[in-house]
């Protein structure tokens, strides 16, 4: 059953007493960053940007966790990658953040905030809300990721290599999330 003041799915599933909110947040941020890292391993290799489930995980976590916890989760993930842990699709290290795919990775912070706020506002409760939030997040990824990629390959190639191949997959990811999140909320109703 959902907590009456729950604004996110994470709060509805696990709303601890105030004293244990920090350990809960740490646990969820670490678990979420592990999920993002694992989802990066589900991929179709392409150059310069592989198709992965990593963006799906970031978007889903943002909707389910809300902006603050999603920012912490993505921040942990990016820090782990910057420190060299192999949490990105191609490995880890600062070179990934500075290389052609860096804009896509850094966009996760913007997604965590924007899509997380959408989750806090109830967008994760309906099929249309989730779809709109997922597509908004995908647009952020495209703008930041392809914008950064264009510095390496030019704008035309950035669109051809960094946006067009991902459109169908991102629509499928949005449909999957639109099926999962509202169903999860429905299971929590009395």
Short mmCIF file of N, CA and C in Angstrom, two decimals:
data_model
loop_
_atom_site.label_atom_id
_atom_site.label_comp_id
_atom_site.label_asym_id
_atom_site.label_seq_id
_atom_site.Cartn_x
_atom_site.Cartn_y
_atom_site.Cartn_z
N UNK A 1 0.85 -1.18 0.00
CA UNK A 1 0.00 0.00 0.00
C UNK A 1 0.89 1.24 0.00
N UNK A 2 0.53 2.25 -0.78
CA UNK A 2 1.34 3.45 -0.87
C UNK A 2 1.18 4.30 0.38
N UNK A 3 2.25 4.96 0.71
CA UNK A 3 2.23 5.92 1.80
C UNK A 3 1.48 7.15 1.29
N UNK A 4 0.59 7.75 2.06
CA UNK A 4 -0.24 8.85 1.57
C UNK A 4 0.56 10.02 0.99
N UNK A 5 1.73 10.30 1.53
CA UNK A 5 2.50 11.45 1.04
C UNK A 5 3.60 11.04 0.06
N UNK A 6 3.59 9.81 -0.41
CA UNK A 6 4.61 9.35 -1.35
C UNK A 6 4.49 10.08 -2.67
N UNK A 7 5.61 10.64 -3.10
CA UNK A 7 5.61 11.29 -4.40
C UNK A 7 6.37 10.45 -5.42
N UNK A 8 7.23 9.55 -4.97
CA UNK A 8 7.98 8.70 -5.89
C UNK A 8 7.72 7.23 -5.56
N UNK A 9 8.00 6.40 -6.52
CA UNK A 9 7.82 4.97 -6.32
C UNK A 9 8.76 4.46 -5.22
N UNK A 10 9.97 4.99 -5.17
CA UNK A 10 10.92 4.58 -4.13
C UNK A 10 10.37 4.88 -2.74
N UNK A 11 9.74 6.04 -2.57
CA UNK A 11 9.14 6.38 -1.28
C UNK A 11 7.95 5.48 -0.96
N UNK A 12 7.18 5.18 -1.99
CA UNK A 12 6.00 4.33 -1.77
C UNK A 12 6.41 2.92 -1.36
N UNK A 13 7.50 2.43 -1.93
CA UNK A 13 7.96 1.08 -1.62
C UNK A 13 8.71 1.01 -0.30
N UNK A 14 9.46 2.09 0.00
CA UNK A 14 10.29 2.04 1.20
C UNK A 14 10.40 3.44 1.78
N UNK A 15 9.51 3.75 2.67
CA UNK A 15 9.49 5.05 3.32
C UNK A 15 9.84 4.85 4.79
N UNK A 16 11.13 4.87 5.10
CA UNK A 16 11.55 4.57 6.48
C UNK A 16 11.33 5.75 7.41
N UNK A 17 11.42 5.49 8.71
CA UNK A 17 11.38 6.61 9.67
C UNK A 17 12.52 7.57 9.36
N UNK A 18 12.36 8.81 9.72
CA UNK A 18 13.34 9.86 9.41
C UNK A 18 14.76 9.47 9.81
N UNK A 19 14.95 8.81 10.92
CA UNK A 19 16.28 8.48 11.41
C UNK A 19 17.05 7.55 10.46
N UNK A 20 16.34 6.74 9.69
CA UNK A 20 17.04 5.81 8.80
C UNK A 20 16.98 6.24 7.33
N UNK A 21 16.67 7.50 7.07
CA UNK A 21 16.57 7.95 5.68
C UNK A 21 17.93 8.04 4.99
N UNK A 22 18.99 8.36 5.71
CA UNK A 22 20.31 8.45 5.08
C UNK A 22 20.82 7.07 4.70
N UNK A 23 20.78 6.07 5.58
CA UNK A 23 21.20 4.73 5.14
C UNK A 23 20.37 4.22 3.96
N UNK A 24 19.07 4.51 3.95
CA UNK A 24 18.20 4.12 2.84
C UNK A 24 18.68 4.77 1.55
N UNK A 25 18.97 6.07 1.59
CA UNK A 25 19.42 6.80 0.41
C UNK A 25 20.76 6.26 -0.10
N UNK A 26 21.67 5.98 0.81
CA UNK A 26 22.97 5.43 0.43
C UNK A 26 22.78 4.06 -0.23
N UNK A 27 21.97 3.23 0.39
CA UNK A 27 21.71 1.90 -0.18
C UNK A 27 21.11 2.01 -1.58
N UNK A 28 20.07 2.85 -1.74
CA UNK A 28 19.40 2.98 -3.03
C UNK A 28 20.33 3.58 -4.09
N UNK A 29 21.16 4.56 -3.71
CA UNK A 29 22.10 5.15 -4.67
C UNK A 29 23.12 4.11 -5.13
N UNK A 30 23.63 3.31 -4.21
CA UNK A 30 24.60 2.27 -4.59
C UNK A 30 23.93 1.17 -5.42
N UNK A 31 22.73 0.77 -5.03
CA UNK A 31 22.01 -0.26 -5.80
C UNK A 31 21.66 0.27 -7.19
N UNK A 32 21.22 1.52 -7.25
CA UNK A 32 20.89 2.13 -8.53
C UNK A 32 22.09 2.26 -9.44
N UNK A 33 23.24 2.66 -8.87
CA UNK A 33 24.45 2.78 -9.70
C UNK A 33 24.90 1.41 -10.19
N UNK A 34 24.71 0.38 -9.39
CA UNK A 34 25.03 -0.99 -9.83
C UNK A 34 24.11 -1.41 -10.96
N UNK A 35 22.82 -1.06 -10.87
CA UNK A 35 21.87 -1.38 -11.94
C UNK A 35 22.25 -0.66 -13.24
N UNK A 36 22.65 0.59 -13.14
CA UNK A 36 23.08 1.34 -14.33
C UNK A 36 24.31 0.67 -14.94
N UNK A 37 25.26 0.28 -14.11
CA UNK A 37 26.48 -0.39 -14.61
C UNK A 37 26.14 -1.71 -15.28
N UNK A 38 25.27 -2.50 -14.67
CA UNK A 38 24.87 -3.78 -15.27
C UNK A 38 24.12 -3.58 -16.59
N UNK A 39 23.29 -2.56 -16.63
CA UNK A 39 22.53 -2.30 -17.85
C UNK A 39 23.42 -1.85 -19.01
N UNK A 40 24.59 -1.30 -18.69
CA UNK A 40 25.54 -0.91 -19.74
C UNK A 40 26.11 -2.13 -20.45
N UNK A 41 26.04 -3.28 -19.80
CA UNK A 41 26.56 -4.53 -20.39
C UNK A 41 25.58 -5.16 -21.37
N UNK A 42 24.33 -4.72 -21.32
CA UNK A 42 23.33 -5.20 -22.29
C UNK A 42 23.42 -4.25 -23.47
N UNK A 43 24.12 -4.69 -24.53
CA UNK A 43 24.40 -3.75 -25.60
C UNK A 43 24.49 -4.39 -26.97
N UNK A 44 24.27 -3.52 -27.95
CA UNK A 44 24.52 -3.85 -29.35
C UNK A 44 25.68 -2.95 -29.76
N UNK A 45 26.86 -3.52 -30.02
CA UNK A 45 28.01 -2.68 -30.33
C UNK A 45 27.80 -1.87 -31.62
N UNK A 46 28.05 -0.59 -31.53
CA UNK A 46 28.03 0.32 -32.67
C UNK A 46 29.13 1.35 -32.42
N UNK A 47 29.53 2.04 -33.45
CA UNK A 47 30.52 3.10 -33.27
C UNK A 47 29.89 4.42 -33.66
N UNK A 48 30.14 5.49 -32.98
CA UNK A 48 30.97 5.64 -31.79
C UNK A 48 30.20 5.43 -30.49
N UNK A 49 28.88 5.24 -30.59
CA UNK A 49 28.04 5.10 -29.40
C UNK A 49 27.29 3.77 -29.49
N UNK A 50 27.51 2.84 -28.54
CA UNK A 50 26.77 1.57 -28.59
C UNK A 50 25.33 1.75 -28.12
N UNK A 51 24.47 0.87 -28.57
CA UNK A 51 23.09 0.83 -28.07
C UNK A 51 23.12 -0.01 -26.80
N UNK A 52 22.72 0.58 -25.68
CA UNK A 52 22.70 -0.14 -24.41
C UNK A 52 21.38 0.07 -23.70
N UNK A 53 21.20 -0.64 -22.62
CA UNK A 53 20.05 -0.43 -21.75
C UNK A 53 20.38 0.57 -20.63
N UNK A 54 21.58 1.16 -20.69
CA UNK A 54 22.03 2.09 -19.67
C UNK A 54 21.10 3.31 -19.59
N UNK A 55 20.71 3.85 -20.74
CA UNK A 55 19.82 5.01 -20.72
C UNK A 55 18.45 4.64 -20.13
N UNK A 56 17.99 3.44 -20.43
CA UNK A 56 16.73 2.96 -19.86
C UNK A 56 16.82 2.95 -18.34
N UNK A 57 17.91 2.41 -17.81
CA UNK A 57 18.09 2.34 -16.35
C UNK A 57 18.13 3.74 -15.74
N UNK A 58 18.85 4.66 -16.36
CA UNK A 58 18.95 6.03 -15.83
C UNK A 58 17.57 6.69 -15.82
N UNK A 59 16.84 6.55 -16.91
CA UNK A 59 15.51 7.16 -16.99
C UNK A 59 14.54 6.52 -15.99
N UNK A 60 14.56 5.21 -15.89
CA UNK A 60 13.67 4.50 -14.96
C UNK A 60 13.99 4.87 -13.51
N UNK A 61 15.26 4.89 -13.18
CA UNK A 61 15.68 5.27 -11.82
C UNK A 61 15.28 6.71 -11.52
N UNK A 62 15.44 7.59 -12.49
CA UNK A 62 15.07 8.99 -12.27
C UNK A 62 13.58 9.13 -11.97
N UNK A 63 12.75 8.44 -12.72
CA UNK A 63 11.30 8.49 -12.48
C UNK A 63 10.93 7.85 -11.14
N UNK A 64 11.58 6.76 -10.80
CA UNK A 64 11.23 6.03 -9.57
C UNK A 64 11.82 6.66 -8.32
N UNK A 65 13.01 7.28 -8.43
CA UNK A 65 13.70 7.81 -7.25
C UNK A 65 13.39 9.28 -6.97
N UNK A 66 13.08 10.06 -7.99
CA UNK A 66 12.97 11.51 -7.81
C UNK A 66 14.31 12.17 -8.01
N UNK A 67 14.30 13.48 -8.12
CA UNK A 67 15.50 14.21 -8.56
C UNK A 67 16.69 14.09 -7.61
N UNK A 68 16.50 14.28 -6.33
CA UNK A 68 17.65 14.27 -5.40
C UNK A 68 18.34 12.91 -5.35
N UNK A 69 17.55 11.87 -5.17
CA UNK A 69 18.13 10.53 -5.07
C UNK A 69 18.67 10.08 -6.43
N UNK A 70 18.01 10.45 -7.51
CA UNK A 70 18.51 10.11 -8.85
C UNK A 70 19.82 10.82 -9.13
N UNK A 71 19.93 12.10 -8.74
CA UNK A 71 21.20 12.82 -8.92
C UNK A 71 22.33 12.15 -8.13
N UNK A 72 22.03 11.74 -6.91
CA UNK A 72 23.05 11.05 -6.11
C UNK A 72 23.44 9.73 -6.77
N UNK A 73 22.47 9.00 -7.28
CA UNK A 73 22.73 7.71 -7.92
C UNK A 73 23.58 7.87 -9.16
N UNK A 74 23.20 8.80 -10.03
CA UNK A 74 23.96 9.05 -11.25
C UNK A 74 25.34 9.61 -10.91
N UNK A 75 25.41 10.46 -9.91
CA UNK A 75 26.70 11.00 -9.48
C UNK A 75 27.64 9.89 -9.02
N UNK A 76 27.13 8.94 -8.25
CA UNK A 76 27.94 7.79 -7.81
C UNK A 76 28.41 7.00 -9.03
N UNK A 77 27.50 6.77 -9.97
CA UNK A 77 27.84 6.02 -11.18
C UNK A 77 28.96 6.72 -11.97
N UNK A 78 28.81 8.02 -12.19
CA UNK A 78 29.82 8.75 -12.95
C UNK A 78 31.16 8.82 -12.20
N UNK A 79 31.09 8.96 -10.89
CA UNK A 79 32.33 8.97 -10.09
C UNK A 79 33.02 7.62 -10.17
N UNK A 80 32.25 6.54 -10.07
CA UNK A 80 32.85 5.21 -10.20
C UNK A 80 33.54 5.07 -11.56
N UNK A 81 32.87 5.53 -12.61
CA UNK A 81 33.46 5.46 -13.95
C UNK A 81 34.70 6.33 -14.08
N UNK A 82 34.64 7.54 -13.54
CA UNK A 82 35.79 8.45 -13.60
C UNK A 82 37.00 7.86 -12.87
N UNK A 83 36.73 7.11 -11.81
CA UNK A 83 37.82 6.50 -11.05
C UNK A 83 38.39 5.25 -11.73
N UNK A 84 37.79 4.86 -12.86
CA UNK A 84 38.32 3.75 -13.63
C UNK A 84 37.56 2.44 -13.49
N UNK A 85 36.53 2.41 -12.67
CA UNK A 85 35.74 1.18 -12.58
C UNK A 85 35.02 0.97 -13.91
N UNK A 86 34.91 -0.25 -14.38
CA UNK A 86 34.31 -0.51 -15.71
C UNK A 86 32.78 -0.47 -15.69
N UNK A 87 32.22 0.69 -15.40
CA UNK A 87 30.77 0.82 -15.27
C UNK A 87 30.10 1.39 -16.51
N UNK A 88 30.89 1.91 -17.45
CA UNK A 88 30.34 2.43 -18.70
C UNK A 88 30.30 1.30 -19.73
N UNK A 89 29.63 1.53 -20.84
CA UNK A 89 29.49 0.49 -21.87
C UNK A 89 30.84 -0.01 -22.37
N UNK A 90 31.83 0.88 -22.45
CA UNK A 90 33.13 0.49 -22.96
C UNK A 90 34.20 0.34 -21.90
N UNK A 91 33.86 0.50 -20.64
CA UNK A 91 34.87 0.39 -19.59
C UNK A 91 34.72 1.49 -18.57
N UNK A 92 35.82 2.13 -18.23
CA UNK A 92 35.81 3.20 -17.25
C UNK A 92 37.02 4.08 -17.41
N UNK A 93 37.05 5.19 -16.71
CA UNK A 93 38.16 6.13 -16.76
C UNK A 93 37.73 7.49 -17.27
N UNK A 94 38.56 8.47 -16.99
CA UNK A 94 38.26 9.84 -17.41
C UNK A 94 38.18 9.98 -18.93
N UNK A 95 38.89 9.13 -19.67
CA UNK A 95 38.87 9.20 -21.13
C UNK A 95 37.46 9.02 -21.67
N UNK A 96 36.63 8.22 -21.01
CA UNK A 96 35.26 8.02 -21.46
C UNK A 96 34.42 9.28 -21.27
N UNK A 97 34.69 10.01 -20.20
CA UNK A 97 33.94 11.24 -19.95
C UNK A 97 34.40 12.36 -20.88
N UNK A 98 35.66 12.33 -21.30
CA UNK A 98 36.19 13.36 -22.19
C UNK A 98 36.09 12.97 -23.66
N UNK A 99 35.81 11.71 -23.94
CA UNK A 99 35.77 11.22 -25.31
C UNK A 99 34.44 11.45 -25.99
N UNK A 100 34.26 10.85 -27.16
CA UNK A 100 33.06 11.07 -27.97
C UNK A 100 31.73 10.77 -27.26
N UNK A 101 31.72 9.82 -26.32
CA UNK A 101 30.47 9.47 -25.63
C UNK A 101 30.28 10.26 -24.33
N UNK A 102 31.20 11.14 -24.01
CA UNK A 102 31.13 11.89 -22.75
C UNK A 102 29.86 12.70 -22.58
N UNK A 103 29.37 13.30 -23.65
CA UNK A 103 28.15 14.10 -23.55
C UNK A 103 26.94 13.27 -23.18
N UNK A 104 26.92 12.03 -23.67
CA UNK A 104 25.81 11.13 -23.31
C UNK A 104 25.87 10.81 -21.82
N UNK A 105 27.08 10.52 -21.33
CA UNK A 105 27.23 10.18 -19.91
C UNK A 105 26.90 11.36 -19.01
N UNK A 106 27.40 12.54 -19.34
CA UNK A 106 27.13 13.73 -18.52
C UNK A 106 25.65 14.10 -18.57
N UNK A 107 24.98 13.78 -19.69
CA UNK A 107 23.55 14.09 -19.79
C UNK A 107 22.74 13.38 -18.72
N UNK A 108 23.28 12.30 -18.18
CA UNK A 108 22.56 11.57 -17.14
C UNK A 108 22.26 12.44 -15.92
N UNK A 109 23.13 13.41 -15.64
CA UNK A 109 22.88 14.32 -14.51
C UNK A 109 21.66 15.20 -14.80
N UNK A 110 21.58 15.73 -16.01
CA UNK A 110 20.43 16.55 -16.39
C UNK A 110 19.15 15.72 -16.38
N UNK A 111 19.26 14.49 -16.87
CA UNK A 111 18.10 13.59 -16.87
C UNK A 111 17.64 13.32 -15.45
N UNK A 112 18.59 13.04 -14.57
CA UNK A 112 18.24 12.74 -13.18
C UNK A 112 17.44 13.88 -12.58
N UNK A 113 17.85 15.11 -12.87
CA UNK A 113 17.13 16.25 -12.31
C UNK A 113 15.77 16.44 -12.98
N UNK A 114 15.76 16.56 -14.31
CA UNK A 114 14.52 16.88 -15.03
C UNK A 114 13.50 15.74 -14.92
N UNK A 115 13.91 14.54 -15.27
CA UNK A 115 12.99 13.41 -15.24
C UNK A 115 12.66 13.03 -13.79
N UNK A 116 13.62 13.20 -12.90
CA UNK A 116 13.35 12.97 -11.48
C UNK A 116 12.27 13.90 -10.95
N UNK A 117 12.32 15.17 -11.37
CA UNK A 117 11.26 16.12 -10.97
C UNK A 117 9.92 15.70 -11.55
N UNK A 118 9.94 15.18 -12.77
CA UNK A 118 8.70 14.70 -13.39
C UNK A 118 8.14 13.53 -12.57
N UNK A 119 9.02 12.65 -12.11
CA UNK A 119 8.58 11.54 -11.26
C UNK A 119 7.98 12.03 -9.96
N UNK A 120 8.59 13.05 -9.37
CA UNK A 120 8.06 13.63 -8.13
C UNK A 120 6.69 14.28 -8.33
N UNK A 121 6.42 14.69 -9.55
CA UNK A 121 5.15 15.36 -9.87
C UNK A 121 4.07 14.38 -10.33
N UNK A 122 4.35 13.09 -10.23
CA UNK A 122 3.34 12.09 -10.55
C UNK A 122 3.37 11.52 -11.95
N UNK A 123 4.36 11.90 -12.75
CA UNK A 123 4.42 11.43 -14.13
C UNK A 123 4.66 9.93 -14.23
N UNK A 124 5.16 9.30 -13.18
CA UNK A 124 5.45 7.86 -13.23
C UNK A 124 4.21 7.00 -12.98
N UNK A 125 3.08 7.61 -12.75
CA UNK A 125 1.87 6.87 -12.39
C UNK A 125 1.00 6.48 -13.58
N UNK A 126 1.19 7.15 -14.73
CA UNK A 126 0.34 6.86 -15.88
C UNK A 126 1.19 6.49 -17.10
N UNK A 127 0.59 5.76 -17.99
CA UNK A 127 1.28 5.36 -19.22
C UNK A 127 1.73 6.59 -19.99
N UNK A 128 0.85 7.57 -20.15
CA UNK A 128 1.21 8.76 -20.93
C UNK A 128 2.25 9.60 -20.21
N UNK A 129 2.17 9.69 -18.91
CA UNK A 129 3.17 10.44 -18.16
C UNK A 129 4.55 9.81 -18.28
N UNK A 130 4.62 8.50 -18.12
CA UNK A 130 5.91 7.80 -18.25
C UNK A 130 6.45 7.96 -19.67
N UNK A 131 5.59 7.79 -20.66
CA UNK A 131 6.04 7.93 -22.05
C UNK A 131 6.59 9.33 -22.29
N UNK A 132 5.88 10.35 -21.83
CA UNK A 132 6.34 11.73 -22.02
C UNK A 132 7.67 11.97 -21.29
N UNK A 133 7.80 11.45 -20.08
CA UNK A 133 9.04 11.62 -19.32
C UNK A 133 10.21 10.90 -19.99
N UNK A 134 9.97 9.69 -20.47
CA UNK A 134 11.02 8.93 -21.15
C UNK A 134 11.46 9.65 -22.43
N UNK A 135 10.52 10.17 -23.19
CA UNK A 135 10.87 10.87 -24.42
C UNK A 135 11.57 12.20 -24.12
N UNK A 136 11.17 12.87 -23.05
CA UNK A 136 11.87 14.09 -22.63
C UNK A 136 13.31 13.77 -22.27
N UNK A 137 13.51 12.70 -21.50
CA UNK A 137 14.85 12.27 -21.14
C UNK A 137 15.67 11.90 -22.36
N UNK A 138 15.06 11.22 -23.31
CA UNK A 138 15.77 10.85 -24.54
C UNK A 138 16.18 12.10 -25.31
N UNK A 139 15.31 13.11 -25.34
CA UNK A 139 15.65 14.36 -26.02
C UNK A 139 16.86 15.02 -25.36
N UNK A 140 16.92 14.98 -24.04
CA UNK A 140 18.08 15.55 -23.33
C UNK A 140 19.34 14.79 -23.71
N UNK A 141 19.24 13.46 -23.75
CA UNK A 141 20.39 12.65 -24.14
C UNK A 141 20.85 13.02 -25.54
N UNK A 142 19.91 13.13 -26.47
CA UNK A 142 20.26 13.46 -27.86
C UNK A 142 20.93 14.83 -27.95
N UNK A 143 20.36 15.82 -27.29
CA UNK A 143 20.91 17.17 -27.37
C UNK A 143 22.32 17.24 -26.79
N UNK A 144 22.48 16.73 -25.60
CA UNK A 144 23.79 16.82 -24.95
C UNK A 144 24.79 15.85 -25.56
N UNK A 145 24.33 14.61 -25.81
CA UNK A 145 25.23 13.59 -26.34
C UNK A 145 25.69 13.90 -27.75
N UNK A 146 24.74 14.16 -28.63
CA UNK A 146 25.11 14.45 -30.02
C UNK A 146 25.79 15.81 -30.13
N UNK A 147 25.42 16.73 -29.26
CA UNK A 147 26.10 18.02 -29.25
C UNK A 147 27.59 17.86 -28.95
N UNK A 148 27.90 17.07 -27.95
CA UNK A 148 29.30 16.79 -27.61
C UNK A 148 29.97 15.96 -28.70
N UNK A 149 29.28 14.95 -29.20
CA UNK A 149 29.82 14.10 -30.25
C UNK A 149 30.16 14.91 -31.50
N UNK A 150 29.38 15.96 -31.78
CA UNK A 150 29.63 16.78 -32.97
C UNK A 150 31.00 17.46 -32.93
N UNK A 151 31.54 17.67 -31.75
CA UNK A 151 32.88 18.24 -31.64
C UNK A 151 33.94 17.28 -32.19
N UNK A 152 33.62 15.99 -32.22
CA UNK A 152 34.55 14.97 -32.69
C UNK A 152 34.32 14.60 -34.15
N UNK A 153 33.05 14.58 -34.58
CA UNK A 153 32.74 14.06 -35.92
C UNK A 153 31.96 15.04 -36.79
N UNK A 154 31.62 16.21 -36.30
CA UNK A 154 30.80 17.16 -37.03
C UNK A 154 29.32 16.93 -36.76
N UNK A 155 28.52 17.96 -37.01
CA UNK A 155 27.10 17.90 -36.67
C UNK A 155 26.33 16.88 -37.49
N UNK A 156 26.56 16.84 -38.80
CA UNK A 156 25.82 15.89 -39.63
C UNK A 156 26.07 14.45 -39.19
N UNK A 157 27.34 14.11 -38.97
CA UNK A 157 27.65 12.74 -38.53
C UNK A 157 27.15 12.48 -37.12
N UNK A 158 27.16 13.50 -36.28
CA UNK A 158 26.66 13.32 -34.91
C UNK A 158 25.18 12.95 -34.93
N UNK A 159 24.42 13.57 -35.81
CA UNK A 159 23.00 13.23 -35.92
C UNK A 159 22.85 11.83 -36.52
N UNK A 160 23.63 11.56 -37.57
CA UNK A 160 23.54 10.26 -38.25
C UNK A 160 24.01 9.11 -37.36
N UNK A 161 25.08 9.33 -36.61
CA UNK A 161 25.64 8.27 -35.78
C UNK A 161 25.14 8.28 -34.34
N UNK A 162 24.76 9.45 -33.84
CA UNK A 162 24.46 9.59 -32.42
C UNK A 162 23.01 9.80 -32.06
N UNK A 163 22.12 9.91 -33.08
CA UNK A 163 20.69 10.07 -32.79
C UNK A 163 19.85 9.07 -33.58
N UNK A 164 19.96 9.10 -34.88
CA UNK A 164 19.07 8.30 -35.73
C UNK A 164 19.05 6.81 -35.40
N UNK A 165 20.20 6.17 -35.15
CA UNK A 165 20.15 4.74 -34.85
C UNK A 165 19.44 4.39 -33.54
N UNK A 166 19.20 5.38 -32.69
CA UNK A 166 18.66 5.14 -31.36
C UNK A 166 17.17 5.42 -31.24
N UNK A 167 16.58 6.05 -32.25
CA UNK A 167 15.18 6.47 -32.14
C UNK A 167 14.22 5.31 -31.88
N UNK A 168 14.30 4.25 -32.66
CA UNK A 168 13.40 3.11 -32.49
C UNK A 168 13.62 2.44 -31.12
N UNK A 169 14.87 2.22 -30.76
CA UNK A 169 15.16 1.60 -29.47
C UNK A 169 14.65 2.42 -28.30
N UNK A 170 14.77 3.75 -28.40
CA UNK A 170 14.29 4.60 -27.31
C UNK A 170 12.77 4.61 -27.23
N UNK A 171 12.11 4.47 -28.36
CA UNK A 171 10.64 4.36 -28.32
C UNK A 171 10.24 3.04 -27.65
N UNK A 172 10.98 1.97 -27.94
CA UNK A 172 10.70 0.68 -27.29
C UNK A 172 10.98 0.75 -25.80
N UNK A 173 12.06 1.42 -25.41
CA UNK A 173 12.38 1.58 -23.99
C UNK A 173 11.28 2.38 -23.28
N UNK A 174 10.77 3.41 -23.95
CA UNK A 174 9.67 4.21 -23.38
C UNK A 174 8.43 3.35 -23.19
N UNK A 175 8.14 2.49 -24.17
CA UNK A 175 6.98 1.61 -24.05
C UNK A 175 7.14 0.61 -22.91
N UNK A 176 8.35 0.08 -22.75
CA UNK A 176 8.62 -0.86 -21.66
C UNK A 176 8.43 -0.17 -20.31
N UNK A 177 8.99 1.02 -20.16
CA UNK A 177 8.83 1.76 -18.90
C UNK A 177 7.37 2.13 -18.66
N UNK A 178 6.65 2.47 -19.73
CA UNK A 178 5.23 2.83 -19.61
C UNK A 178 4.39 1.65 -19.16
N UNK A 179 4.87 0.45 -19.44
CA UNK A 179 4.18 -0.75 -18.96
C UNK A 179 4.57 -1.05 -17.51
N UNK A 180 5.83 -0.86 -17.16
CA UNK A 180 6.33 -1.25 -15.84
C UNK A 180 5.91 -0.31 -14.70
N UNK A 181 6.13 0.98 -14.87
CA UNK A 181 5.92 1.90 -13.75
C UNK A 181 4.46 2.04 -13.33
N UNK A 182 3.53 2.31 -14.23
CA UNK A 182 2.13 2.38 -13.78
C UNK A 182 1.64 1.05 -13.19
N UNK A 183 2.12 -0.06 -13.72
CA UNK A 183 1.75 -1.37 -13.15
C UNK A 183 2.28 -1.51 -11.74
N UNK A 184 3.50 -1.01 -11.50
CA UNK A 184 4.06 -1.06 -10.15
C UNK A 184 3.22 -0.23 -9.18
N UNK A 185 2.82 0.96 -9.62
CA UNK A 185 1.94 1.79 -8.77
C UNK A 185 0.62 1.08 -8.50
N UNK A 186 0.08 0.42 -9.52
CA UNK A 186 -1.21 -0.28 -9.37
C UNK A 186 -1.11 -1.39 -8.34
N UNK A 187 0.03 -2.07 -8.30
CA UNK A 187 0.23 -3.16 -7.32
C UNK A 187 0.27 -2.63 -5.89
N UNK A 188 0.63 -1.36 -5.72
CA UNK A 188 0.75 -0.77 -4.39
C UNK A 188 -0.57 -0.23 -3.86
N UNK A 189 -1.57 -0.11 -4.73
CA UNK A 189 -2.87 0.42 -4.27
C UNK A 189 -3.56 -0.62 -3.40
N UNK A 190 -4.32 -0.13 -2.40
CA UNK A 190 -5.04 -1.07 -1.51
C UNK A 190 -6.12 -1.84 -2.24
#
